Every structure is written in C-alpha cells, then in structure tokens.
Short mmCIF file of C-alpha atoms in Angstrom, two decimals:
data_model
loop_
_atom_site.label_atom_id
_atom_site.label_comp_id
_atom_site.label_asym_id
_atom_site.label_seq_id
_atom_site.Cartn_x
_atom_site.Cartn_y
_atom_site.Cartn_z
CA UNK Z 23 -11.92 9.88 -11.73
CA UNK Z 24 -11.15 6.32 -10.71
CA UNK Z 25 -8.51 4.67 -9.27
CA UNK Z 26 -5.70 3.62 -11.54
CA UNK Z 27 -4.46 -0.01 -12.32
CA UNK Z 28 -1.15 -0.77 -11.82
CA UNK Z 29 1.84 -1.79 -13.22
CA UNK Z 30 4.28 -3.41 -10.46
CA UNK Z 31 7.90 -4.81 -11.52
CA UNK Z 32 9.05 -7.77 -9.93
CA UNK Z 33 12.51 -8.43 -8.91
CA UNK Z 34 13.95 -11.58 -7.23
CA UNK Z 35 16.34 -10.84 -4.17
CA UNK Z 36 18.84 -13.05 -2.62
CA UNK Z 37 20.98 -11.83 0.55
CA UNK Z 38 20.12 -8.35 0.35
CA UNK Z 39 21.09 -8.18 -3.98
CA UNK Z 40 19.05 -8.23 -7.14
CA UNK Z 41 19.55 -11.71 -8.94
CA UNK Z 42 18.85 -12.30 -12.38
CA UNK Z 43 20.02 -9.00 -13.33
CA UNK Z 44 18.92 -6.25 -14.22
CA UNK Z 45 19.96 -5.04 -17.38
CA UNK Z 46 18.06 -1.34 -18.25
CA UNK Z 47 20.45 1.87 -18.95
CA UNK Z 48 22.07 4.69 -16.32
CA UNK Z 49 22.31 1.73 -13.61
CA UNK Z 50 26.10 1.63 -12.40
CA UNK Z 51 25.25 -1.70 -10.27
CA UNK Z 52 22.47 -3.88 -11.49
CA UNK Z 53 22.41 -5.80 -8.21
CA UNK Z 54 21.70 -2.88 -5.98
CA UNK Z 55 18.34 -3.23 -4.82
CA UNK Z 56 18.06 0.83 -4.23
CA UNK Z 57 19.39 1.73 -7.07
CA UNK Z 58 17.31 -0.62 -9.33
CA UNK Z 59 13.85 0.53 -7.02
CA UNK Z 60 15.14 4.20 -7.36
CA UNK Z 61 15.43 3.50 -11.43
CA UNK Z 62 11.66 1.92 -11.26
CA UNK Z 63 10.87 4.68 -9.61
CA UNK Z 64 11.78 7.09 -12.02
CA UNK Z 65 9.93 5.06 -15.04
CA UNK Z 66 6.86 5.40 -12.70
CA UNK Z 67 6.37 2.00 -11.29
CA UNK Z 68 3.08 2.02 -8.87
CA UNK Z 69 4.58 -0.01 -6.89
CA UNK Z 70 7.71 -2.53 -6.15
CA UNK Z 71 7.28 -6.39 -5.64
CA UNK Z 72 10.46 -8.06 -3.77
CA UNK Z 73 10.38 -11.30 -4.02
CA UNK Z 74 13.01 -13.11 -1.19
CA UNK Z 75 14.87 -16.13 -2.24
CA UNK Z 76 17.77 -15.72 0.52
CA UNK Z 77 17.85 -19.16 1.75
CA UNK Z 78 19.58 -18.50 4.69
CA UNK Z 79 18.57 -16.64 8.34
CA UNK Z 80 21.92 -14.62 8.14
CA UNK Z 81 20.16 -13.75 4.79
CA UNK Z 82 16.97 -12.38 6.57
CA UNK Z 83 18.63 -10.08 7.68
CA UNK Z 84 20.15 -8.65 5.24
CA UNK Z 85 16.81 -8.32 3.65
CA UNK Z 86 16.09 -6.20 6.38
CA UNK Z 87 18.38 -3.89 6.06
CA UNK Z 88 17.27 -3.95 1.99
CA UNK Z 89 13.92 -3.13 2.88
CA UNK Z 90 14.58 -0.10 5.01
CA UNK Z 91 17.41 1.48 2.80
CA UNK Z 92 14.52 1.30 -0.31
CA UNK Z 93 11.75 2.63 1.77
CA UNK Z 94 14.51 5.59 3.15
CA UNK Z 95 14.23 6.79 -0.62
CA UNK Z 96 11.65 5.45 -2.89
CA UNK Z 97 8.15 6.62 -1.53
CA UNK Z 98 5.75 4.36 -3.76
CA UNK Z 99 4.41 0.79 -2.05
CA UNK Z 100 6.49 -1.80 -1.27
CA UNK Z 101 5.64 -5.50 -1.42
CA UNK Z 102 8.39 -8.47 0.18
CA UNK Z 103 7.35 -11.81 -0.45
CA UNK Z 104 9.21 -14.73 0.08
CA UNK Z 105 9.98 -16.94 3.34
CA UNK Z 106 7.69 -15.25 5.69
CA UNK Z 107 6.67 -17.99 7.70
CA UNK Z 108 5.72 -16.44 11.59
CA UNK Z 109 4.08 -13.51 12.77
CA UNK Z 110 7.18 -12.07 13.67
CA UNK Z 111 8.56 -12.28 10.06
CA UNK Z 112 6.11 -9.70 9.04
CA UNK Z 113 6.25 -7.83 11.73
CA UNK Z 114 10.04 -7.13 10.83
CA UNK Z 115 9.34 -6.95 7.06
CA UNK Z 116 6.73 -4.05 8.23
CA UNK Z 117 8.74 -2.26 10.68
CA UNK Z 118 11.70 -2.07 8.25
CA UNK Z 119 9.70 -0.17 5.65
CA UNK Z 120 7.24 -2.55 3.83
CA UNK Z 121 4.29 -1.52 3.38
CA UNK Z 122 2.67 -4.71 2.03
CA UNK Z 123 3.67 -8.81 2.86
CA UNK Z 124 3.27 -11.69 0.16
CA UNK Z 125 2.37 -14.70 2.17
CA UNK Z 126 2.80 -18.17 -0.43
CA UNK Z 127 3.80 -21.75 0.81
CA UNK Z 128 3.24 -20.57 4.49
CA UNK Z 129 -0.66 -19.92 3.75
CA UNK Z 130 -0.99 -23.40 2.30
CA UNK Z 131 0.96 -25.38 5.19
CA UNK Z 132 -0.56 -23.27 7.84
CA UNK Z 133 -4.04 -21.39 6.71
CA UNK Z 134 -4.71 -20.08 10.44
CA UNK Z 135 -1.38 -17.90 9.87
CA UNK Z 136 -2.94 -15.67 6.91
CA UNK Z 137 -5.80 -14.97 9.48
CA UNK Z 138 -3.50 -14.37 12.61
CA UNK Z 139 -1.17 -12.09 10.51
CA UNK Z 140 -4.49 -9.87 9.12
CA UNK Z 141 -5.66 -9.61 12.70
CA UNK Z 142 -2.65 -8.43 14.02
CA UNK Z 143 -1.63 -6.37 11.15
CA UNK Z 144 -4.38 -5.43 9.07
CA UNK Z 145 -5.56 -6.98 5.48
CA UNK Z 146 -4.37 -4.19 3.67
CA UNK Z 147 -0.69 -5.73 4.14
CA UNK Z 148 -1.24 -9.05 3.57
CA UNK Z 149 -1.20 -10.31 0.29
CA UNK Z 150 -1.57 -13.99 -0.66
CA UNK Z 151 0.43 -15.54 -3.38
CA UNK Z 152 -1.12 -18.29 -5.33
CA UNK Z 153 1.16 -20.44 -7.92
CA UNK Z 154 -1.76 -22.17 -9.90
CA UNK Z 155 -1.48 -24.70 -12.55
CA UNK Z 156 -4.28 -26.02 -15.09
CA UNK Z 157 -5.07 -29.52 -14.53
CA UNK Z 158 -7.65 -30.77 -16.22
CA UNK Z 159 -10.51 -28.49 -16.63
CA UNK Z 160 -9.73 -26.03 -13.49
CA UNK Z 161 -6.23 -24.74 -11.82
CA UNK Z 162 -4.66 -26.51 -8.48
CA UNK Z 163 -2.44 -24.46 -5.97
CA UNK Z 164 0.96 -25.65 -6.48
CA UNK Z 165 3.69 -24.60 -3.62
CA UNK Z 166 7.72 -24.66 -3.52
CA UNK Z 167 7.97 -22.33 -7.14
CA UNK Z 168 5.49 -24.61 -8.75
CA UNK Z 169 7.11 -27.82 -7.85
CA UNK Z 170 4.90 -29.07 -5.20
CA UNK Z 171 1.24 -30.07 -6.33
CA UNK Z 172 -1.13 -29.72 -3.20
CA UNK Z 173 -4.61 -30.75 -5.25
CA UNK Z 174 -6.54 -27.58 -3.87
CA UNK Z 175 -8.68 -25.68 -6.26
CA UNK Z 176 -7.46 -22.06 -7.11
CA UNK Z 177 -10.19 -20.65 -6.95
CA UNK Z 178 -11.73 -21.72 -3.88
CA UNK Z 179 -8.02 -21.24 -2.40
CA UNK Z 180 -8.20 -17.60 -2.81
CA UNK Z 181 -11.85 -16.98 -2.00
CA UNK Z 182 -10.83 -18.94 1.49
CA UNK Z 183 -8.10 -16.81 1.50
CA UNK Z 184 -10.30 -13.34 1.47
CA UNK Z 185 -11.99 -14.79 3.84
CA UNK Z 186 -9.55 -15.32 6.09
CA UNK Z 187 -8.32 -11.38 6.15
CA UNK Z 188 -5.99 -11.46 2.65
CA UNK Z 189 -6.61 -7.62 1.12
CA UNK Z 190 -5.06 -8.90 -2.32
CA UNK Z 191 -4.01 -11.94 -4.10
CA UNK Z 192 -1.11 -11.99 -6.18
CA UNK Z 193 -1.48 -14.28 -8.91
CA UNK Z 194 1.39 -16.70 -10.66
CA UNK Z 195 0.29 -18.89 -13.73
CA UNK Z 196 2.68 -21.65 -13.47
CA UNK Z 197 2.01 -23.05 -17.00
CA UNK Z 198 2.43 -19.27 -18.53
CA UNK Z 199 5.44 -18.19 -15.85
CA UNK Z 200 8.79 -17.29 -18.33
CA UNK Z 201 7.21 -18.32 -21.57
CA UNK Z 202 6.18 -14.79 -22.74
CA UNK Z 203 3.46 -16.26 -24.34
CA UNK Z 204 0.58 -13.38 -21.76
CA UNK Z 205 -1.12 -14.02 -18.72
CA UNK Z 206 -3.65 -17.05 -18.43
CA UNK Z 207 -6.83 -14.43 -18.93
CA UNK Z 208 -9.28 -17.60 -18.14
CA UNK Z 209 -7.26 -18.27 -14.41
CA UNK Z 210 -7.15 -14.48 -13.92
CA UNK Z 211 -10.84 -13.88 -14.67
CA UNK Z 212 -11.87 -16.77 -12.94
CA UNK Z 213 -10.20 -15.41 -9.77
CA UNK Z 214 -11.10 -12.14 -10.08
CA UNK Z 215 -14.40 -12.46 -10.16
CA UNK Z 216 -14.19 -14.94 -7.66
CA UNK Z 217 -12.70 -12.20 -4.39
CA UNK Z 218 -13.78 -8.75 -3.81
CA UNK Z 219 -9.98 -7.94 -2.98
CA UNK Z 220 -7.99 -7.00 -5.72
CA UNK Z 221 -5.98 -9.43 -8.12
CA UNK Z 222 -2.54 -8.97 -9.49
CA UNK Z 223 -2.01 -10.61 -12.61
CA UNK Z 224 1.58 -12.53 -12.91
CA UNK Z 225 3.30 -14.93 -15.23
CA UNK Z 226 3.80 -14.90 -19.02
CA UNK Z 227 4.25 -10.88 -20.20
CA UNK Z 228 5.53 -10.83 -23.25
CA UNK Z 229 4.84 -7.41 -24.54
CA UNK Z 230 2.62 -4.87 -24.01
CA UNK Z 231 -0.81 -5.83 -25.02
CA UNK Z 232 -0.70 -8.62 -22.85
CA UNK Z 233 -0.62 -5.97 -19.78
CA UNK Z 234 -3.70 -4.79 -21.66
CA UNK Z 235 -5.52 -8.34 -22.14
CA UNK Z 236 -4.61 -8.48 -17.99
CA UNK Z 237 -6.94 -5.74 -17.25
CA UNK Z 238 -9.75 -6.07 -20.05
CA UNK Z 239 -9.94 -9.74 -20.71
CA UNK Z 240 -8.42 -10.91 -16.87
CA UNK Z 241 -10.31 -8.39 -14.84
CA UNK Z 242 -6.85 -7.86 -12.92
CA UNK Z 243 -6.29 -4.64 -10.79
CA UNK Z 244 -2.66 -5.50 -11.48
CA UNK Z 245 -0.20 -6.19 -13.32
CA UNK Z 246 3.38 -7.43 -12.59
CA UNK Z 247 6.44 -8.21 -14.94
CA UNK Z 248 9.85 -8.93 -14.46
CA UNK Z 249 11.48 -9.83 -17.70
CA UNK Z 250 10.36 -7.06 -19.94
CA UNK Z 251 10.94 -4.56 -17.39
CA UNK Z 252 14.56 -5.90 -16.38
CA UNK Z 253 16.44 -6.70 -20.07
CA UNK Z 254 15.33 -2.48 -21.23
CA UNK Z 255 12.45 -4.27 -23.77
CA UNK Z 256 9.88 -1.93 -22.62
CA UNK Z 257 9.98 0.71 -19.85
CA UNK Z 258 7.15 1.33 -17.36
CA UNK Z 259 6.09 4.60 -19.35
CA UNK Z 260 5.88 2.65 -22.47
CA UNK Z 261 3.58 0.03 -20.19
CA UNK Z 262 1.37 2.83 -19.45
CA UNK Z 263 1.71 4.52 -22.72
CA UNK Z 264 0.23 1.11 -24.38
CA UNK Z 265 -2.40 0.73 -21.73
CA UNK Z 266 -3.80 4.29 -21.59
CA UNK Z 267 -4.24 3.98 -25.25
CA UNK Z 268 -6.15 0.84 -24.88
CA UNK Z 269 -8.25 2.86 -22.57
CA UNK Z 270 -7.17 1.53 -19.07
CA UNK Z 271 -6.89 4.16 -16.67
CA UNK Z 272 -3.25 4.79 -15.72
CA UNK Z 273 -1.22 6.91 -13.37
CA UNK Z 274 0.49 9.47 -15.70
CA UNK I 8 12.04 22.83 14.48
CA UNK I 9 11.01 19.42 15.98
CA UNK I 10 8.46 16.89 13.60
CA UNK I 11 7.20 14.38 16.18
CA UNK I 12 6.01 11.46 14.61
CA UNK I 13 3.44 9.32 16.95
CA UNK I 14 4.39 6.10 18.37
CA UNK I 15 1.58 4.18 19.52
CA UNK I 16 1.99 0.77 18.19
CA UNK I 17 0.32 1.42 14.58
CA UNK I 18 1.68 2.41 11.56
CA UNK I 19 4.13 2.44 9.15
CA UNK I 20 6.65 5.09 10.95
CA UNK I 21 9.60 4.54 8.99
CA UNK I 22 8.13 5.55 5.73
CA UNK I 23 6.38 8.64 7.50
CA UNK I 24 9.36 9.15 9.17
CA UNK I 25 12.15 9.19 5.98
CA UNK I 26 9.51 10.97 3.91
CA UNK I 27 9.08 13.92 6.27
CA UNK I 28 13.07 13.98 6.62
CA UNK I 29 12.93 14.61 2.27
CA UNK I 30 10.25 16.70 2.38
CA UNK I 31 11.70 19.33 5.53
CA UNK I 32 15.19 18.60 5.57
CA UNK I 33 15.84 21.56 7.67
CA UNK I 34 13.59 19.62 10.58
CA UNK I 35 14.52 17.62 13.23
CA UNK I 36 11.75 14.59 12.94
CA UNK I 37 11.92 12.18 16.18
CA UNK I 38 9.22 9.25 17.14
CA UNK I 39 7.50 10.07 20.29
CA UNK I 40 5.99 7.26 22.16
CA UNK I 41 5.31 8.92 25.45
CA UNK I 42 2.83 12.38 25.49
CA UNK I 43 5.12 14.25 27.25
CA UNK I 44 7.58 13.94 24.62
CA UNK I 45 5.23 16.43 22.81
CA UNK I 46 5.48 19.51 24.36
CA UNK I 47 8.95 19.79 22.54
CA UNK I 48 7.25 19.46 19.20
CA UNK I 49 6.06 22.11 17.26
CA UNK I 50 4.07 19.66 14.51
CA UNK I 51 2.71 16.29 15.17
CA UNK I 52 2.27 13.46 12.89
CA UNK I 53 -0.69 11.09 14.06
CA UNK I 54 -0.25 7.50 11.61
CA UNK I 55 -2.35 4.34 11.78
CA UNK I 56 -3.06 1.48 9.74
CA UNK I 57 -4.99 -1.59 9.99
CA UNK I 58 -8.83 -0.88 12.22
CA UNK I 59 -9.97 2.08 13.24
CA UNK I 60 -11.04 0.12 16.88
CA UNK I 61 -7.22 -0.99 16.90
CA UNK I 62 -5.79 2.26 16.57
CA UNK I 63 -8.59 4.80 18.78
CA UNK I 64 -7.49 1.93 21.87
CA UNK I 65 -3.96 2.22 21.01
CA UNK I 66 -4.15 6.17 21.05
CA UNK I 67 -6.10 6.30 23.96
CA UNK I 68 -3.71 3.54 25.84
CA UNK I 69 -1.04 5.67 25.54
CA UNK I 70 -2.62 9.20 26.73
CA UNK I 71 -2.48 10.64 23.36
CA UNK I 72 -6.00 11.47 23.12
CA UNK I 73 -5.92 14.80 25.69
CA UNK I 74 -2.32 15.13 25.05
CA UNK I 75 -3.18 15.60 21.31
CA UNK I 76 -6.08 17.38 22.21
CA UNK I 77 -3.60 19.85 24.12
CA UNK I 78 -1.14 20.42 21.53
CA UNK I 79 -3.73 21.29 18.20
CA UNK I 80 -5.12 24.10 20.55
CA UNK I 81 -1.48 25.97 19.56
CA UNK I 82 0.27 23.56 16.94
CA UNK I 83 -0.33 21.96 13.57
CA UNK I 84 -1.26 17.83 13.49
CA UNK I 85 -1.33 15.44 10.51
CA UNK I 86 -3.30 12.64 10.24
CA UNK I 87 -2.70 9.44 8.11
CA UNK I 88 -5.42 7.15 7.03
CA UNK I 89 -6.58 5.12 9.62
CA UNK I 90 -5.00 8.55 11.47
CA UNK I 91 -7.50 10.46 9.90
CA UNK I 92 -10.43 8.17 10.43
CA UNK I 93 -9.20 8.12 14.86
CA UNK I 94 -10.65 12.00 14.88
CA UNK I 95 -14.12 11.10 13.79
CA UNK I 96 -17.35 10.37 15.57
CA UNK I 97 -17.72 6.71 15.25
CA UNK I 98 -17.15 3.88 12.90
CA UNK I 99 -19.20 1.10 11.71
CA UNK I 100 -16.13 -1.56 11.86
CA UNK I 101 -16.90 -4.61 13.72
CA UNK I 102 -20.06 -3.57 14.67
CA UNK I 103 -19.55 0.08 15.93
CA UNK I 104 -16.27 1.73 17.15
CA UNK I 105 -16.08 5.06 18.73
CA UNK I 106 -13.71 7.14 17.83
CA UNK I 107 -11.89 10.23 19.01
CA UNK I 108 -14.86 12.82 18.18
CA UNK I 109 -13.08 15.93 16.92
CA UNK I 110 -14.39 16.20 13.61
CA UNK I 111 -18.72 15.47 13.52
CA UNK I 112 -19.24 12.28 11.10
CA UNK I 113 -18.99 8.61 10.68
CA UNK I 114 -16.11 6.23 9.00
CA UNK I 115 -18.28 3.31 7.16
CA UNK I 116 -17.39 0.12 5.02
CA UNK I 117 -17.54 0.68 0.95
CA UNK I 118 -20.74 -1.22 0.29
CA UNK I 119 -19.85 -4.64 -2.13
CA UNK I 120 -22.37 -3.23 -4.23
CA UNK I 121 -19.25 -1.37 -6.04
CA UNK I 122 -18.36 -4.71 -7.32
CA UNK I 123 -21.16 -4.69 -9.83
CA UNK I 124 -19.23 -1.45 -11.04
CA UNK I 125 -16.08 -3.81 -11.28
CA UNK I 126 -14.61 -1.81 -8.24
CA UNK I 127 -12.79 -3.84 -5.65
CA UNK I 128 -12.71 -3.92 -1.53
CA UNK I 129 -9.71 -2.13 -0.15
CA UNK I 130 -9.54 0.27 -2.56
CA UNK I 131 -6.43 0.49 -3.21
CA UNK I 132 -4.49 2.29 -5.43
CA UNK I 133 -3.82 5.75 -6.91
CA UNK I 134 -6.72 8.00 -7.41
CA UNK I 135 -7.42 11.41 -8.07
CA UNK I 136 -8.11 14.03 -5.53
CA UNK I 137 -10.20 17.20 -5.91
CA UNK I 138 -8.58 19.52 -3.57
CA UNK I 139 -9.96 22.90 -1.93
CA UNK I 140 -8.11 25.86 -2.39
CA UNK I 141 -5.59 26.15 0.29
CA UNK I 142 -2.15 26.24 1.45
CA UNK I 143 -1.87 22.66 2.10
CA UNK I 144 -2.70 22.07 -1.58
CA UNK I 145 0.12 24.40 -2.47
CA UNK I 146 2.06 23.07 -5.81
CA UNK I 147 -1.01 20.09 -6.51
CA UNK I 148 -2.08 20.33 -9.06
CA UNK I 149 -6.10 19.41 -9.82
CA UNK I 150 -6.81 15.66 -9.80
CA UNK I 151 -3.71 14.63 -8.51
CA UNK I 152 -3.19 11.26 -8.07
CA UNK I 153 -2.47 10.01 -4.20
CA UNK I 154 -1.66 6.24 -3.21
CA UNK I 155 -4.61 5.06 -1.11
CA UNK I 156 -5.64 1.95 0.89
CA UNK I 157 -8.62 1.40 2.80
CA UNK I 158 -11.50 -0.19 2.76
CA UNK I 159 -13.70 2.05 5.14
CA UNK I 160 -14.49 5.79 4.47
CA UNK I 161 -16.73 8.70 5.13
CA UNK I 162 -18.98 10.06 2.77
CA UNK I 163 -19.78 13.13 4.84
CA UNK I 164 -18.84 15.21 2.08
CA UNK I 165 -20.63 17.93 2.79
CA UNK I 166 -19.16 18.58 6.24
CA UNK I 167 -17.65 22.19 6.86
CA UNK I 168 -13.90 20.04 7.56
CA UNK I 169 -13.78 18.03 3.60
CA UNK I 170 -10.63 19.44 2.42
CA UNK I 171 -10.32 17.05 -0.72
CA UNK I 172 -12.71 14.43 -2.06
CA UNK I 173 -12.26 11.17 -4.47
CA UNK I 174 -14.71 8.42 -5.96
CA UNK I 175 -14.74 4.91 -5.65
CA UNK I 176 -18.38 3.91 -6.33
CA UNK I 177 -19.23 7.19 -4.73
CA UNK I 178 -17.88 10.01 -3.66
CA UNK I 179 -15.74 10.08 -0.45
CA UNK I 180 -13.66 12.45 1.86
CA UNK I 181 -10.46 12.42 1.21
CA UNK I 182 -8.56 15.06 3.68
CA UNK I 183 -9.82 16.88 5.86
CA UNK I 184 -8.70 20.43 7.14
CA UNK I 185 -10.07 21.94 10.93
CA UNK I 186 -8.45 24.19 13.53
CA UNK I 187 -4.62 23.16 13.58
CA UNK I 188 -6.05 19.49 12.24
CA UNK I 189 -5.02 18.69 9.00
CA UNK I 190 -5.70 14.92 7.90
CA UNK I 191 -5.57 12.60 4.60
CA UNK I 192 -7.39 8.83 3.63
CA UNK I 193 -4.70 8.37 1.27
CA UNK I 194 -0.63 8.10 2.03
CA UNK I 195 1.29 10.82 1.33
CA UNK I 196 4.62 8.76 2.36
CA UNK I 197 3.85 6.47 -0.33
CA UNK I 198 2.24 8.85 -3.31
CA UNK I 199 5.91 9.74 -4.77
CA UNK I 200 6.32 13.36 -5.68
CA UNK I 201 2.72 14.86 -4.47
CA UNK I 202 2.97 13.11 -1.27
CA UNK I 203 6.34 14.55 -0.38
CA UNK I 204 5.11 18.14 -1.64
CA UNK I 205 1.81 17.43 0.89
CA UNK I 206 4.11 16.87 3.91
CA UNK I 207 6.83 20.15 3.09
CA UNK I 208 3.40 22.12 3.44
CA UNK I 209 2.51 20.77 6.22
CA UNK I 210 5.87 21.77 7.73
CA UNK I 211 5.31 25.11 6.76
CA UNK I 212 1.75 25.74 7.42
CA UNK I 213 0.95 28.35 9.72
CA UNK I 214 -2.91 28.04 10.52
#
C-alpha cells in the first residue's frame, strides 16, 4: 500500500476552449474543455492540468466559467495555471472548482505572492511552475514560456519556493519541452531531491518509458504529457499499463 | 431530503457540492452559512482545507461548533479532510491548535523522516484504504484507492472511532465513524467513482 504516482495530461486553454487540439477518438468537439476532461477522465487521468493562455480579462472569465462546468462533472483534481497574478485570481480559480493553482512568472516577479497566496489558501493548492533551462553546468529559471532568462538557479528557486508555502512544483525542461526526446532525468532528480513537496515531471514525453525513466531515474511524483495524450499515440491506460509493468505503483 | 453543505469560509464547496448532487440526485443539497439554516437539514456536510487552526476559528466564528454539536445528536454529518481533523482533540500545527474535541486524539505533522523512504510532504495522491466493515463502505471494494492531500494526520489507529486506515511512512487514520459522525482524510469529491459511491452512502445511512 502506497500512494500512487501520477499521470496528469496537460491541455493549453485559451478563452474558455482547448487549443492545439485534441485529436483522440469518440470526441464530437475537440475544443470543449468538458468534453476533452470528461474523455481524460474516462482513460483514468489522476488528475487534469489547465494551463491558461487567454490573453485577455474578458478571457478570465470565461475561464471561470470553464473551470466550474469541469469540476460540475469530472471529480478527479484539477490544476489552472496560467496568468494568476493577485490573491484574488486564485481565490476565483478556487471558488469556481479548482482544486489546485499553478503560480509561474508571478512567483518570480513577486516571491512574497507565493507566500501570501499559501497563507491565505493553504500549500496544498499552490503549485509553483518552474521553466528551467541548462546553462552551463546547472539550470536557470527562465519566465514568459522560456523566453525570458532571469539568471536564478533552479534549484535553489524551488527549495525557496517550499519554503515559502508551495505544496508542489511543477516542473518544465525548456531545452526538452516538444522535442519528444524524455524528460531531463538530471534537472528532475536534482529537484526532487532538492524539496520535500512533490515534483511533477514536464517537457519532452515521447513514449512511454520515458514516463517510466520520470519516476525511477527523475524521482518525480508526477508525470505530465500533452502531446502523446492529445494526437491518440498512447492513452492514459496504456501510460499506466507501461508503468505498472516497470514496477511503479499506479492507480488501476 | 435537504444535504446542507457548510459554509464557513473553507473549502472547496463547489466540488462537494456537484458531487453530492451525482451521487443523491433525488436530494436537495443547499450551502448553509448561517446555523440556523440547519435545522432544515437532515445531513450535514462539514469541508475544510488548508490549517486545522484556520478552519476550528472559522467553525467556531460562525456558531457551528454547538450548532453542529446539536444536529449529530439526531442527524448524520460528514467530514472532509481538514473537516475531519476540526473534531479532534488538538493539533500540533503551528505550535498547538485545539480543536473541536469530539473524537479523543491528536492531528500531527508526517515526520520528514519519510523522505529517507522517498515519500514526500503533503502526501498527496491516491492511496489505498483498508476499510471496516460497514455500511458506509458499502460497494468499496478492499484497498480502494481515494485522492488524498494533507500533510498532517493522526496515527491514533487504535482508537474505538478508525473507520479506515492507509500508510504513508506509517500507518494513519483515514475515516473515522462515531455516533451520527462520519468523517474521511482523503476527498471523496475528487476520488472519481469510489468517492461518489462514499457520499450516496452517506445519503442513505441511517445510524
């Protein structure tokens, strides 16, 4: 008896609709954000990762409404990140149905906020999103979706971030983000071993062993895809299929 | 029949709230944020999130401790996670919290000594229950996997109430059954099938 990792599909949102489709079977509208959670549901996601890219405030809202029409009928964790940048932000995310805020550039511009938000909310809804980068012979924060170097250490990013009342850090490899080339295992590890929280591995699946190497080899809690989930390669079952026969506890 | 879901400033109530509308679609389930919005009720749903200090203060602010009190005498109440740890003794969070003291036994912090296991601080995740015989456990079936977060617990799990245990580094209470009091660590309104099955027998528990 332990408690299972987990696999968590990402999906990018923009006014209230799923962008970059989706593309599995027995969904009539790919860029309905129910109907997509409801099919992740099915495959037996652990959980569901939002990620917000509405630019706009009109937009916000609409994300909203999102939220609290997924949570009405898919009971597994939810996670919005994306855009959050006041208290209030995640007290609306929350009160519309999510059970979990990422927190990214916002942490880096403002550090106090990840601290205010855990006080007022709790740390086991914040999580932190780190974009890291290798340069040189460790990994830097970048911000912005990787653009923006900020020259902070990763590692010591996220232990200050625990610190400061995170309960999890979600974790982006830049260099390995949409190459399908598997997870940076030496960032992950590093990280992992680095916070007491737990670490979500993200950026690079390619296939199924590299869920696998995410656990073993990264030491992740974790793991989140969005390509190989969204284009049918693999389903969730076949994710858990792969890692229960590697030995990785999963929920059945 | 009337599911009153508690309103006391903590807590994810819209999740409780839509999963007790799947699970007892034949109920009427309404937020109450004032106590005497109760007595209409004939179930209560007590949630909470975030610290146990947080949430005893918020309960208390709002005069749901006696009102609560009042109603388990005749009526079935649920308790959610940081609902569940409210009803005990005392917790060790910031440096001692008392809590509501209707079920005998303490609420402390996983020791980081897990970590040398590998295990992490919340945990936070699925694991799997073992479950007591009982009505509540109705259609669950043995080491059944519920959706938990938390990184404080009781390990009391000897005491008469331990409905269900699990293990992370050691083994913990994980619901807890006494009187009309019926309360889970974990979250049913986000542990998919099981958790929706846990709150239709609820509805229909008669203690």
């Amino acid at each position: 008896m332990s408690v299972a990792k987990r696999i968590i599909p990402c999906l990018d949102v923009a006014d209230g609709r799923v962008v970059k489709g989706v593309q599995f079977v027995d969904i009539r509208d790919a860029g309905d954000p129910v109907a997509v959670a409801r099919g992740y549901d099915q495959q037996g996601a652990d959980e569901l990762t939002f990620l917000d890219i509405t630019a706009t405030h009109e937009g916000r809202d609409t994300t909203f409404q999102m939220v609290e029409q997924i949570a009405s009928e898919v009971f597994i964790p939810l996670t919005v990140g994306g855009g959050g940048r006041e208290v209030n932000d995640i007290r609306n995310l929350l009160n519309h149905g999510a059970d979990k805020v990422g927190i990214n550039s916002a942490a880096v511009s403002n550090p106090e906020f990840v601290k205010a938000a855990a006080d007022r909310f709790g740390s086991q809804c914040i999580v932190v999103a780190i974009d890291a980068k290798q340069v040189g012979e460790h990994w830097e924060i970048f911000t912005h979706g990787g653009r923006k170097p900020t020259g902070i250490n990763a590692v010591e990013w996220a232990a200050r971030m625990v610190d400061y009342g995170a309960g999890e850090i979600l974790l982006t490899s830049m260099d390995r983000d949409g190459t399908g080339d598997g997870f940076d295992l030496a960032l992950t590890r590093a990280i992992s071993d680095a916070v007491a929280v737990p670490v979500i591995a993200s950026g690079g699946v390619g296939n199924l062993d590299h869920l696998v190497d995410g656990v073993t080899l990264g030491g992740a809690e974790a793991v989140l895809a969005a390509s190989i989930f969204h284009f049918g390669t693999y389903t969730v079952a076949q994710a858990k299929a792969t890692m229960a026969a590697a030995g990785i506890d999963v929920r059945l | 029949m009337i599911v009153g879901v508690i309103d006391y400033g903590m807590g994810n109530l819209h999740s409780v709230s839509k999963a007790l509308e799947h699970a007892g679609p034949d109920w009427d389930v309404r937020l109450i944020d004032s106590p005497d919005q109760l007595a209409a009720c004939d179930r209560a749903v007590l949630p909470g999130v975030g610290a146990m200090g947080a949430c005893v203060q918020g309960i208390k602010d709002a005069g749901f401790d006696t009102a609560l009190q009042t109603f388990v005498q005749t009526k079935p109440m649920m308790g959610v996670c940081v609902g569940m740890q409210a009803l005990f003794t005392r917790g060790d969070e910031s440096g001692g919290v008392e809590g509501l003291d209707w079920v005998k036994g303490e609420i402390n912090h996983f020791p980081t000594s897990i970590r040398q296991q590998g295990l992490k601080i919340p945990h936070m995740g699925w694991n799997q229950i073992e479950h007591h015989d009982h009505a509540l456990f109705d259609g669950i079936a043995p080491g059944e996997r519920f959706y938990f977060v938390h990184s404080f617990r009781s390990v009391d799990v000897g005491s008469p109430y331990v409905a269900a245990t699990a293990i992370h580094g050691e083994r913990f209470v994980a619901a807890i059954i006494q009187g009309n009091v019926f309360a889970t660590q974990f979250h049913p309104e986000k542990s998919q099938h099981a958790g929706l099955t846990l709150y239709s027998n609820f509805l229909n528990w008669t203690p």
